[in-house]
PDB file of C-alpha atoms and ligand atoms in Angstrom:
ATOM      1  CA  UNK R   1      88.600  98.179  59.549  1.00  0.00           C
ATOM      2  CA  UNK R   2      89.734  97.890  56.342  1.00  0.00           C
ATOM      3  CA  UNK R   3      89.944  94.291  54.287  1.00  0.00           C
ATOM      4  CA  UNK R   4      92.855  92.096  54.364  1.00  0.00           C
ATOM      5  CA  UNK R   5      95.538  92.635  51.664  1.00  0.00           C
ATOM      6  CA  UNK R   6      95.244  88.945  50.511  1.00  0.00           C
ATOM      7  CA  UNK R   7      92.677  86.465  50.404  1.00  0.00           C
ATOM      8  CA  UNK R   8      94.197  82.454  49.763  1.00  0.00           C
ATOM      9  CA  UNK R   9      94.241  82.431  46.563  1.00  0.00           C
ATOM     10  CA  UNK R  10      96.515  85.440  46.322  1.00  0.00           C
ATOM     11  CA  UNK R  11      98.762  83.769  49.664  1.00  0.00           C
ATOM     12  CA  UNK R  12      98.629  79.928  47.619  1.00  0.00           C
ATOM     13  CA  UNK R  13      99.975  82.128  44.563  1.00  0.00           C
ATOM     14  CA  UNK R  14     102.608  83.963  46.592  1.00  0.00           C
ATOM     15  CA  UNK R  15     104.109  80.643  48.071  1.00  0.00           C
ATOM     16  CA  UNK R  16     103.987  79.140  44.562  1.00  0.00           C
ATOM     17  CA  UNK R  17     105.794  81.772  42.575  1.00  0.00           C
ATOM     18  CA  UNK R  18     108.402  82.122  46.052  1.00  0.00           C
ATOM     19  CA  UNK R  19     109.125  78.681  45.393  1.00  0.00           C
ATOM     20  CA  UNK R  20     108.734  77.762  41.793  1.00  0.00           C
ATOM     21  CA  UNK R  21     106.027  75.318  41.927  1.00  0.00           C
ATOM     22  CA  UNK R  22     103.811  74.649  39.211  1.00  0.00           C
ATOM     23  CA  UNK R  23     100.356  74.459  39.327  1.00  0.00           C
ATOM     24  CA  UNK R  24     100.756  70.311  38.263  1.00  0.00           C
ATOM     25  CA  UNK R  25     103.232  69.988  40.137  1.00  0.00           C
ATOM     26  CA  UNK R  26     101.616  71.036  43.430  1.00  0.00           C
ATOM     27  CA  UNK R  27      98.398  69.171  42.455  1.00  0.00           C
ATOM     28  CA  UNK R  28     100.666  66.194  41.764  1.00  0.00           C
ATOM     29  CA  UNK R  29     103.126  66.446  45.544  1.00  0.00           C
ATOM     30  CA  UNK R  30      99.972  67.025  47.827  1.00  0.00           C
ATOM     31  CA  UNK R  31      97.868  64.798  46.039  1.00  0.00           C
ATOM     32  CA  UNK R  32      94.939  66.826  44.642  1.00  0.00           C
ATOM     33  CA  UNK R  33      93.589  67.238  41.849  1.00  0.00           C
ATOM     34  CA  UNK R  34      94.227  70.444  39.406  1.00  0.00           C
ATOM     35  CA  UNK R  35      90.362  70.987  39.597  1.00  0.00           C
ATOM     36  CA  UNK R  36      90.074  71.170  43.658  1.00  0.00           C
ATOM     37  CA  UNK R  37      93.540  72.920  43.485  1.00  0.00           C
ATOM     38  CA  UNK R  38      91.806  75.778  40.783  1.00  0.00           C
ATOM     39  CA  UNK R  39      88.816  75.850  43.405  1.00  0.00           C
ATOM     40  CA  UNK R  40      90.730  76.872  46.976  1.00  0.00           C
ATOM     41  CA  UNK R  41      92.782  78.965  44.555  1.00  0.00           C
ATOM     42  CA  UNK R  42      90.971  80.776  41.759  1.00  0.00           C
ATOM     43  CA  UNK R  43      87.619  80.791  43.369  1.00  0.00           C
ATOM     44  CA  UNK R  44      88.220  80.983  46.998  1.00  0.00           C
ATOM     45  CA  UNK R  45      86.604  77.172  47.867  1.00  0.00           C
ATOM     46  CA  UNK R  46      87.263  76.533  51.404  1.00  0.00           C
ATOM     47  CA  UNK R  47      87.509  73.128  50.833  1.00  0.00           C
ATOM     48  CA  UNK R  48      89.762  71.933  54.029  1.00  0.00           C
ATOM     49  CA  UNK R  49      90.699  68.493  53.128  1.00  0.00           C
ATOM     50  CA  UNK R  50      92.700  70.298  49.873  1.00  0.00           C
ATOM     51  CA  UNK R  51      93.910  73.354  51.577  1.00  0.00           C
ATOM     52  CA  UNK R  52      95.241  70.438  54.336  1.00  0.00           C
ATOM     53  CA  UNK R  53      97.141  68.921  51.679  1.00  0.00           C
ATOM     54  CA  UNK R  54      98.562  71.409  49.660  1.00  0.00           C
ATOM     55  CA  UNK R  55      99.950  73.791  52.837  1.00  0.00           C
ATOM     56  CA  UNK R  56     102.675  71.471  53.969  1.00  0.00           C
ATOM     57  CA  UNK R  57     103.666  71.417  50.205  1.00  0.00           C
ATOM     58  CA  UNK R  58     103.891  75.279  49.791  1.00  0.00           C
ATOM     59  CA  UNK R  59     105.581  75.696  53.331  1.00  0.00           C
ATOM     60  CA  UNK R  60     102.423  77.175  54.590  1.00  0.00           C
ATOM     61  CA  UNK R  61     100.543  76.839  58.220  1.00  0.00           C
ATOM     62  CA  UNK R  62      97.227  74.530  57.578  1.00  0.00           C
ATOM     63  CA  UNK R  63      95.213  75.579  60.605  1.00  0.00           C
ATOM     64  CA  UNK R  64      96.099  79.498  59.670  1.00  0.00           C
ATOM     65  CA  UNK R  65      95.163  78.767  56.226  1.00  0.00           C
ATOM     66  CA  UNK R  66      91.890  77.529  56.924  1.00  0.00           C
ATOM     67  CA  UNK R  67      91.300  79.923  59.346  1.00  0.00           C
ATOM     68  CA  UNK R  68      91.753  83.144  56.534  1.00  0.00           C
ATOM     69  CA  UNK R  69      89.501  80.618  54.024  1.00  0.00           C
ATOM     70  CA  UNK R  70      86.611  80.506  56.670  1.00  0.00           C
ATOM     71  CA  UNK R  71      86.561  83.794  57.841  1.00  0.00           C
ATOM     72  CA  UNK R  72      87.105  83.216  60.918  1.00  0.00           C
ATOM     73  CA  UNK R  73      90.500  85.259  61.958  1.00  0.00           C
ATOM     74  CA  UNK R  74      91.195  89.117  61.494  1.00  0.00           C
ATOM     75  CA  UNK R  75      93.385  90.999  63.419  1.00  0.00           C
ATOM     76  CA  UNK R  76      92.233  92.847  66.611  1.00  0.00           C
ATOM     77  CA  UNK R  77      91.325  96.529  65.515  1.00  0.00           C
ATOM     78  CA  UNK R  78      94.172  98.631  67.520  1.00  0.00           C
ATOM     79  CA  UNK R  79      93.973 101.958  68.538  1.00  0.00           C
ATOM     80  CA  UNK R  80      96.813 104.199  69.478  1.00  0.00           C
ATOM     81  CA  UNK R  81      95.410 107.385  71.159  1.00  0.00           C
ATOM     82  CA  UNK R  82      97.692 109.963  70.788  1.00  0.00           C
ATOM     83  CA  UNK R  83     100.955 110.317  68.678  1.00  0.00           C
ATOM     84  CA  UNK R  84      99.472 108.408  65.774  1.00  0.00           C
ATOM     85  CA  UNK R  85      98.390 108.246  62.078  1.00  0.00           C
ATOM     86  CA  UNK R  86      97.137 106.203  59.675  1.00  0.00           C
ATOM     87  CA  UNK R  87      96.245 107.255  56.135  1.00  0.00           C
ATOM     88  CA  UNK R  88      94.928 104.885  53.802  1.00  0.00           C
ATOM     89  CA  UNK R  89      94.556 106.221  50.097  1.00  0.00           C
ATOM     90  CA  UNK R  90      93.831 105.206  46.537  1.00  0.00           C
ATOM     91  CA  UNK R  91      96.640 104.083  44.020  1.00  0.00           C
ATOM     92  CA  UNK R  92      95.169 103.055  40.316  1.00  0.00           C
ATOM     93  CA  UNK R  93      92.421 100.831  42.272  1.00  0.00           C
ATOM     94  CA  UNK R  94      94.579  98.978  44.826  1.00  0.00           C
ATOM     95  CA  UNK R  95      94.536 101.094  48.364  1.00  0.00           C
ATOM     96  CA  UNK R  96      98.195 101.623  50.214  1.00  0.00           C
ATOM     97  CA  UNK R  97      99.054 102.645  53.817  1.00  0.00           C
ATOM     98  CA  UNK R  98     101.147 105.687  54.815  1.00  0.00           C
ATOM     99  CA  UNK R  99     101.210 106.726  58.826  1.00  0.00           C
ATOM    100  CA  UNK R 100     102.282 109.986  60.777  1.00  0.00           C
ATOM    101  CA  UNK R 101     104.639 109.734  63.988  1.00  0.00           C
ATOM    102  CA  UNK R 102     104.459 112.569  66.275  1.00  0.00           C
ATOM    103  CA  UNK R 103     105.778 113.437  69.781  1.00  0.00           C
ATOM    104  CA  UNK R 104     102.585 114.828  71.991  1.00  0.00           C
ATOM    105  CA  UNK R 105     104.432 117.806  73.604  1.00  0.00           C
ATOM    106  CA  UNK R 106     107.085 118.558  70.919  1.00  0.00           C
ATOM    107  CA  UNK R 107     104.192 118.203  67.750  1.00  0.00           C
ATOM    108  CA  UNK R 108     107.338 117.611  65.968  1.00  0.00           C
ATOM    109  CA  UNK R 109     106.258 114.881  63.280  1.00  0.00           C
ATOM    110  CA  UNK R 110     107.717 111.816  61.425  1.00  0.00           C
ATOM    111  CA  UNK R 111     105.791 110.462  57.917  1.00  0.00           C
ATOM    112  CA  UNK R 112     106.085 107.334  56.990  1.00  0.00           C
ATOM    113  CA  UNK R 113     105.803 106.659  52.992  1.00  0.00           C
ATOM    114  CA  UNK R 114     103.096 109.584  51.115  1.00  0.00           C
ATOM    115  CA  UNK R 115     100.466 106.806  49.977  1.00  0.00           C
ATOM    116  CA  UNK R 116      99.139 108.173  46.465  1.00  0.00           C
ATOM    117  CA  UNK R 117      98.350 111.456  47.973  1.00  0.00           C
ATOM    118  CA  UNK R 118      99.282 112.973  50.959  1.00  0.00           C
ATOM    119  CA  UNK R 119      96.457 115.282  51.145  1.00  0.00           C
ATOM    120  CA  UNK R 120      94.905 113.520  54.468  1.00  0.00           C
ATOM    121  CA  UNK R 121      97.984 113.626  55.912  1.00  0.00           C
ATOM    122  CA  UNK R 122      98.889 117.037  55.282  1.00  0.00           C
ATOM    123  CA  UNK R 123      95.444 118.183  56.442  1.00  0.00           C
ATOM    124  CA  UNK R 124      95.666 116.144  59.345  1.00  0.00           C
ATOM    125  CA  UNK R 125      99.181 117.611  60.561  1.00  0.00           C
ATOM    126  CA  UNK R 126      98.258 121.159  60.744  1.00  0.00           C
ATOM    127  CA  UNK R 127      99.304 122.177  64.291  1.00  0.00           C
ATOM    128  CA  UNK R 128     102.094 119.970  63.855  1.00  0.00           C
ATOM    129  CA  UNK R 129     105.331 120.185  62.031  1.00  0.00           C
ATOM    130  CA  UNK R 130     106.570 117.609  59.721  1.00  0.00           C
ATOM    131  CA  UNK R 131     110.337 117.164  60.142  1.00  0.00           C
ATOM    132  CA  UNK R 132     111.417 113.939  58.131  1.00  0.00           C
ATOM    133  CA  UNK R 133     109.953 111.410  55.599  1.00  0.00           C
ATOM    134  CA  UNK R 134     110.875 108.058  56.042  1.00  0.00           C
ATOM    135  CA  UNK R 135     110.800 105.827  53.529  1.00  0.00           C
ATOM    136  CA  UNK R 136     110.171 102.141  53.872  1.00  0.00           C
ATOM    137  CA  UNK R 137     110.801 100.879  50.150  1.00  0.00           C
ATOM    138  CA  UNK R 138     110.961 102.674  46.571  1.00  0.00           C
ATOM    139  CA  UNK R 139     107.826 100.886  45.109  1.00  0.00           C
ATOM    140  CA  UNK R 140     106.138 103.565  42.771  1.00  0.00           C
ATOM    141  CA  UNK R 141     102.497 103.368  45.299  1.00  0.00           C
ATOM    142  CA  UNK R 142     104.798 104.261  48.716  1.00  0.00           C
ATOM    143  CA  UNK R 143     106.330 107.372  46.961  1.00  0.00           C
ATOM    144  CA  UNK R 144     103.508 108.355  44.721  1.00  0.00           C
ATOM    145  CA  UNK R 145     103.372 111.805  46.294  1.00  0.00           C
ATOM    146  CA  UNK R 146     106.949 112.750  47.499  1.00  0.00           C
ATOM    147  CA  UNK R 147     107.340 115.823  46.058  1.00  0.00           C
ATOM    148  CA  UNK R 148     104.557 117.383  46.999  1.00  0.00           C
ATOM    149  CA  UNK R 149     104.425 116.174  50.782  1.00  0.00           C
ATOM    150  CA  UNK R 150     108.868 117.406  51.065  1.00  0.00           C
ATOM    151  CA  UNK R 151     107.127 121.046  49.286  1.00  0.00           C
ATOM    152  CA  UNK R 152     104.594 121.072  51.441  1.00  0.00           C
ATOM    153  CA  UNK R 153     106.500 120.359  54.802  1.00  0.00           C
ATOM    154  CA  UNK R 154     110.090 120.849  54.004  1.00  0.00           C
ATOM    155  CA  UNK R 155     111.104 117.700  55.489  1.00  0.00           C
ATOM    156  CA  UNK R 156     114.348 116.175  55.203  1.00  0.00           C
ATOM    157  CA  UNK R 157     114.042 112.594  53.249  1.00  0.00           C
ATOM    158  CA  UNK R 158     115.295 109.030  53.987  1.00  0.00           C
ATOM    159  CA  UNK R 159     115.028 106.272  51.889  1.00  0.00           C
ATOM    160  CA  UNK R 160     117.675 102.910  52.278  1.00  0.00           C
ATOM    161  CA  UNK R 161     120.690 102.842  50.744  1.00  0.00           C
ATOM    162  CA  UNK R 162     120.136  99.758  48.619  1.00  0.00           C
ATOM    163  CA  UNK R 163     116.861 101.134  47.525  1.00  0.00           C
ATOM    164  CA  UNK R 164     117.676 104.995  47.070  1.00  0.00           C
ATOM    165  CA  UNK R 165     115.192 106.820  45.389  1.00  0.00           C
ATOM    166  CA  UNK R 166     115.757 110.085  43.558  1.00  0.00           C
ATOM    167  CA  UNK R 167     116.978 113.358  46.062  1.00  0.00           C
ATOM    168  CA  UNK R 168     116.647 111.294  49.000  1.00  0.00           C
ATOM    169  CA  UNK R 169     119.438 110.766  51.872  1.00  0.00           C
ATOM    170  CA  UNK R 170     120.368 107.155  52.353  1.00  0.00           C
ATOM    171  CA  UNK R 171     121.130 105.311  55.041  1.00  0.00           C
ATOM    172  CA  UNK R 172     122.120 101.934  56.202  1.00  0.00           C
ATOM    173  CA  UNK R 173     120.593  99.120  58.100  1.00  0.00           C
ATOM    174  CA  UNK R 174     121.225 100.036  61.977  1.00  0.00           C
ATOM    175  CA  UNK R 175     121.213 104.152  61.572  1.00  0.00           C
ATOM    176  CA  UNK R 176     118.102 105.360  64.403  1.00  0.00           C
ATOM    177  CA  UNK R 177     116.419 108.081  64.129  1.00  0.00           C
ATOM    178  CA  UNK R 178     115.439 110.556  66.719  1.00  0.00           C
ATOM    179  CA  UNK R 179     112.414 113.136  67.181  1.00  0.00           C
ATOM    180  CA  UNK R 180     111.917 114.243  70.696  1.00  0.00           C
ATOM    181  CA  UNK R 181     111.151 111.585  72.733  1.00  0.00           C
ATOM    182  CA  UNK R 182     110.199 109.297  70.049  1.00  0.00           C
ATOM    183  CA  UNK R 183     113.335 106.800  68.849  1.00  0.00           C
ATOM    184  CA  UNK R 184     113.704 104.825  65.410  1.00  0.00           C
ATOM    185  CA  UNK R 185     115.449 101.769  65.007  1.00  0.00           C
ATOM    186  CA  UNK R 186     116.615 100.229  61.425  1.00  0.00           C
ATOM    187  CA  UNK R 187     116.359  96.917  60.241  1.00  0.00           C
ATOM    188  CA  UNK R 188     116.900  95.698  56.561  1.00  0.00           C
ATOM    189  CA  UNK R 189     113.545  93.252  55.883  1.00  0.00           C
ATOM    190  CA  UNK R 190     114.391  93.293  52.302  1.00  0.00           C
ATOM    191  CA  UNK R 191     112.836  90.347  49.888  1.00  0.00           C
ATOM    192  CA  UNK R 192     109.968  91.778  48.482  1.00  0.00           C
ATOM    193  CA  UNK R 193     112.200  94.506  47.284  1.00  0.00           C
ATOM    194  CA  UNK R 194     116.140  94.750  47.279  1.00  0.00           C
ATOM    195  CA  UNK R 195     116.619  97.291  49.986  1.00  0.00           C
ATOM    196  CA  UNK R 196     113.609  97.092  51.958  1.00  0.00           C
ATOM    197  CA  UNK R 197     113.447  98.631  55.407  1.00  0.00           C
ATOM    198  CA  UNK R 198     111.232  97.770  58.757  1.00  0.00           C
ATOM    199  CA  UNK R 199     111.235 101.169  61.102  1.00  0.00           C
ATOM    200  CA  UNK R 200     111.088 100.002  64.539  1.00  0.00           C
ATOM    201  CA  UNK R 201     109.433 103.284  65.929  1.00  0.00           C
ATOM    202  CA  UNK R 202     109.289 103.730  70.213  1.00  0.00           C
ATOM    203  CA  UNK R 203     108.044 106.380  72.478  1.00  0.00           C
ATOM    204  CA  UNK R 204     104.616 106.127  72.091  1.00  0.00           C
ATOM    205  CA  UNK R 205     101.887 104.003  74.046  1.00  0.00           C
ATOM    206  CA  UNK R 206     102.775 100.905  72.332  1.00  0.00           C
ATOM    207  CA  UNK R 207     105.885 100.183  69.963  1.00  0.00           C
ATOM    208  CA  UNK R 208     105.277  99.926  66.113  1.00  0.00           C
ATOM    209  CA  UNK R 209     107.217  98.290  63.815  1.00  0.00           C
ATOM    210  CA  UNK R 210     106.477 100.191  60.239  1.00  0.00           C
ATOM    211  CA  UNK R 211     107.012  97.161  58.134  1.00  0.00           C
ATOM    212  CA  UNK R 212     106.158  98.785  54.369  1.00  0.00           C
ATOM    213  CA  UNK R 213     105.288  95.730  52.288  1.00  0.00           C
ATOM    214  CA  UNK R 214     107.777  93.009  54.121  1.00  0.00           C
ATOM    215  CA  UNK R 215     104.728  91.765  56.367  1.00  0.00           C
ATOM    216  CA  UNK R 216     101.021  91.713  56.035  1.00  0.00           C
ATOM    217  CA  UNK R 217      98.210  91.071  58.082  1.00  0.00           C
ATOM    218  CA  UNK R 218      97.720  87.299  57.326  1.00  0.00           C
ATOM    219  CA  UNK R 219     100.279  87.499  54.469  1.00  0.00           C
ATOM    220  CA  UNK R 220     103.392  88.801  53.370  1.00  0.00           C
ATOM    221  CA  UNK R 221     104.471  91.239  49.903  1.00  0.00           C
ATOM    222  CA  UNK R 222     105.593  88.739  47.080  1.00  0.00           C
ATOM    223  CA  UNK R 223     109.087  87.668  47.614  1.00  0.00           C
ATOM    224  CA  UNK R 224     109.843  89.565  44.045  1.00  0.00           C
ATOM    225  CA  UNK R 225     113.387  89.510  44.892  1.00  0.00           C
ATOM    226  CA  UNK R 226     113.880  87.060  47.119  1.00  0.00           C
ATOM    227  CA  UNK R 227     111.017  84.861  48.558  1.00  0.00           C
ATOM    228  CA  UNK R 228     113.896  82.934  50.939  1.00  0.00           C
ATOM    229  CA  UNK R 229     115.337  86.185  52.472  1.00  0.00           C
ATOM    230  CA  UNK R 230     111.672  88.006  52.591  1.00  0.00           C
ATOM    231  CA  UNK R 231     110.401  85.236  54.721  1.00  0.00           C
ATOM    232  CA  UNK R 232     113.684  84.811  56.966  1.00  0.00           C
ATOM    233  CA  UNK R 233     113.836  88.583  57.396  1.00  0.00           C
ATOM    234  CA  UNK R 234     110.299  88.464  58.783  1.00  0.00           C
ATOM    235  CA  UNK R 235     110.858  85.835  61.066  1.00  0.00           C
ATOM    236  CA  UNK R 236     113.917  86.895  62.581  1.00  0.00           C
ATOM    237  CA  UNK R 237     113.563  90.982  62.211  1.00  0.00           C
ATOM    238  CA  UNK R 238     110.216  91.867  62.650  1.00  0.00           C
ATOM    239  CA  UNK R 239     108.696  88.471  64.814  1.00  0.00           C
ATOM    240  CA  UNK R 240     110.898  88.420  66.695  1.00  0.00           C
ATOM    241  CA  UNK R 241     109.804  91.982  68.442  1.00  0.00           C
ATOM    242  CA  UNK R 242     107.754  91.883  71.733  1.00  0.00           C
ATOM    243  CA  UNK R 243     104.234  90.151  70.846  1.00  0.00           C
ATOM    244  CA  UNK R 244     102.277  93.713  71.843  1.00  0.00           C
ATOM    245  CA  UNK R 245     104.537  95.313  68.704  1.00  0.00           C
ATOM    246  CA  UNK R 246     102.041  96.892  66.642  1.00  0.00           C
ATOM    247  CA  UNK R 247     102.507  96.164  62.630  1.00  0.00           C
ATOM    248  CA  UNK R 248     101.606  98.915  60.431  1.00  0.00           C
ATOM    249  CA  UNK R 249     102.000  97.472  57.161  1.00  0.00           C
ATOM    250  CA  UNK R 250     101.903  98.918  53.613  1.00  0.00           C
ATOM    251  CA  UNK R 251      98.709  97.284  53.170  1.00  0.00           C
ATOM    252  CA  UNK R 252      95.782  96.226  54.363  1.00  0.00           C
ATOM    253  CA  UNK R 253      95.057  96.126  58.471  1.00  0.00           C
ATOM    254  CA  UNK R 254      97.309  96.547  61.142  1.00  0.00           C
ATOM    255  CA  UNK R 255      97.876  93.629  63.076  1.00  0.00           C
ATOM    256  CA  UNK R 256     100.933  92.676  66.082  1.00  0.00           C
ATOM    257  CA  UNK R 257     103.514  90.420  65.936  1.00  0.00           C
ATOM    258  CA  UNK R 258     101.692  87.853  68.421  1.00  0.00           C
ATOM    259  CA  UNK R 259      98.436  88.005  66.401  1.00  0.00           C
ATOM    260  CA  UNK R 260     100.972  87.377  63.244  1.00  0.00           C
ATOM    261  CA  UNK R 261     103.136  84.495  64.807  1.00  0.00           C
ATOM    262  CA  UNK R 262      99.535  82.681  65.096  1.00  0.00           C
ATOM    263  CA  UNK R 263      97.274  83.502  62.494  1.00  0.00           C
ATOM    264  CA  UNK R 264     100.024  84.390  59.527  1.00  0.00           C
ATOM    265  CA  UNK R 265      99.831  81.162  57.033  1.00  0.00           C
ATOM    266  CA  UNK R 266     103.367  81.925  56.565  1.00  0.00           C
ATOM    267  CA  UNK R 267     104.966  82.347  59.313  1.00  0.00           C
ATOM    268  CA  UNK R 268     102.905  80.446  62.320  1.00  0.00           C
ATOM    269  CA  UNK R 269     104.295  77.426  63.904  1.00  0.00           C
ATOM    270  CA  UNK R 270     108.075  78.978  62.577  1.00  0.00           C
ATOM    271  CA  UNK R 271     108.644  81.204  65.805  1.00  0.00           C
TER     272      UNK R 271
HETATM  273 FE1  FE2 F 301     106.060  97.177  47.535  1.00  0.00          FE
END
């Protein structure tokens, strides 16, 4: 399985630049020191009695935290048998996520996001045909290689209509999608970026809820535009789904939505 997207530092960071809290500050309202604070932060310390005191401070679940600083929780590894894609590919060092939808007996195929290069998922859809791109967000790493997957396939592109994105269609929150047997619901999780959008994909063996960079595995994408609405989209738009929802998120692991409503420093004990 491939690592988690963030470690705690990089979740403590998030939660402090969502909420404008200096580093003295936090030290100073949980009661730590700036050293121990540096420590659990800057050079992942699991030191419990500071990561107790600074969660409740930065909004975040103790137990969950503490959990990710141990080692002891990673999602289940899931596996979807037939209809299903996951491509994970290398953007200037960092890795991002980019899946392939397809309907068994049609072969008629949905892509979700090109990664930095689509090559793996090109190669891995010969026999089927590639109908539409969805797009979950405009960051530059999720539509690194759109014009050569829409030459390669043809495929008719979507991206939201508060985040269009050169030659794309746009839509609004609500508009599904359809493919053969498999159905796509909308849902604006925007936050991390203004027009962000959670694909809510059934048909296959288990639902999946293509999140792009609203929800991760044990963490979320920064709340660059709005930390408030990133984390309230997430807990009412994506966890609220059935538990057995599969996340396939723009980075790191895939997780569910019951695994996230437990383990997920940010969001367990909300929901
Ligand atoms: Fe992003």
């Amino acid at each position: 399985m491939i690592p988690l997207e963030d470690n705690v530092g990089d979740i403590i960071g998030k939660a402090q630049r969502g909420l404008g809290i200096a580093d003295s500050d936090l030290a100073k309202r949980a009661g730590v020191t700036r050293e121990s604070l540096m420590a659990v932060r800057d050079n992942g310390q699991a030191d419990r009695e500071t990561l107790e005191k600074i969660a409740p401070v930065l909004q975040l679940d103790a137990a969950a935290l503490i959990d990710l600083a141990e080692g002891k929780w990673k999602p289940n590894q899931i596996k979807i048998n037939d209809g299903f894609a996951m491509f994970t590919t290398d953007y200037n060092g960092m890795t991002v996520n980019s899946f392939l939808v397809w309907d068994p007996d049609t072969k008629d195929a949905i892509a979700f996001d090109t990664g930095a290069d689509c090559a793996p998922m090109v190669h891995r859809a010969k026999g089927l045909k590639i109908k539409m791109i969805l797009l979950t967000h405009g960051h530059p790493d999720h539509v690194a290689d759109l014009p050569r997957l829409r030459e390669e396939t043809g495929a008719h592109v979507f991206a939201p209509a508060r985040e269009p994105v050169s030659g794309t269609e746009s839509f609004d929150e609500g508009k599904d999608f359809h493919l053969g047997k498999i159905k796509i619901e909308t849902r604006q999780t925007w936050g991390h970026s203004p027009g962000g959008v959670t694909y809510i994909v059934n048909g296959l063996a288990r639902s999946l809820a293509i999140v792009g960079d609203s929800i991760f595995a044990g963490s979320m994408g920064g709340g660059n535009v709005s930390y408030d609405d990133a984390i309230k989209n997430n807990l009412q738009k994506i966890l609220t789904l059935p538990n057995e929802t599969v996340i396939c998120p723009g980075h790191g692991p895939m997780t569910t939505v019951g695994e996230e409503k437990q383990h997920n420093p940010f969001f367990a004990g909300r929901i």
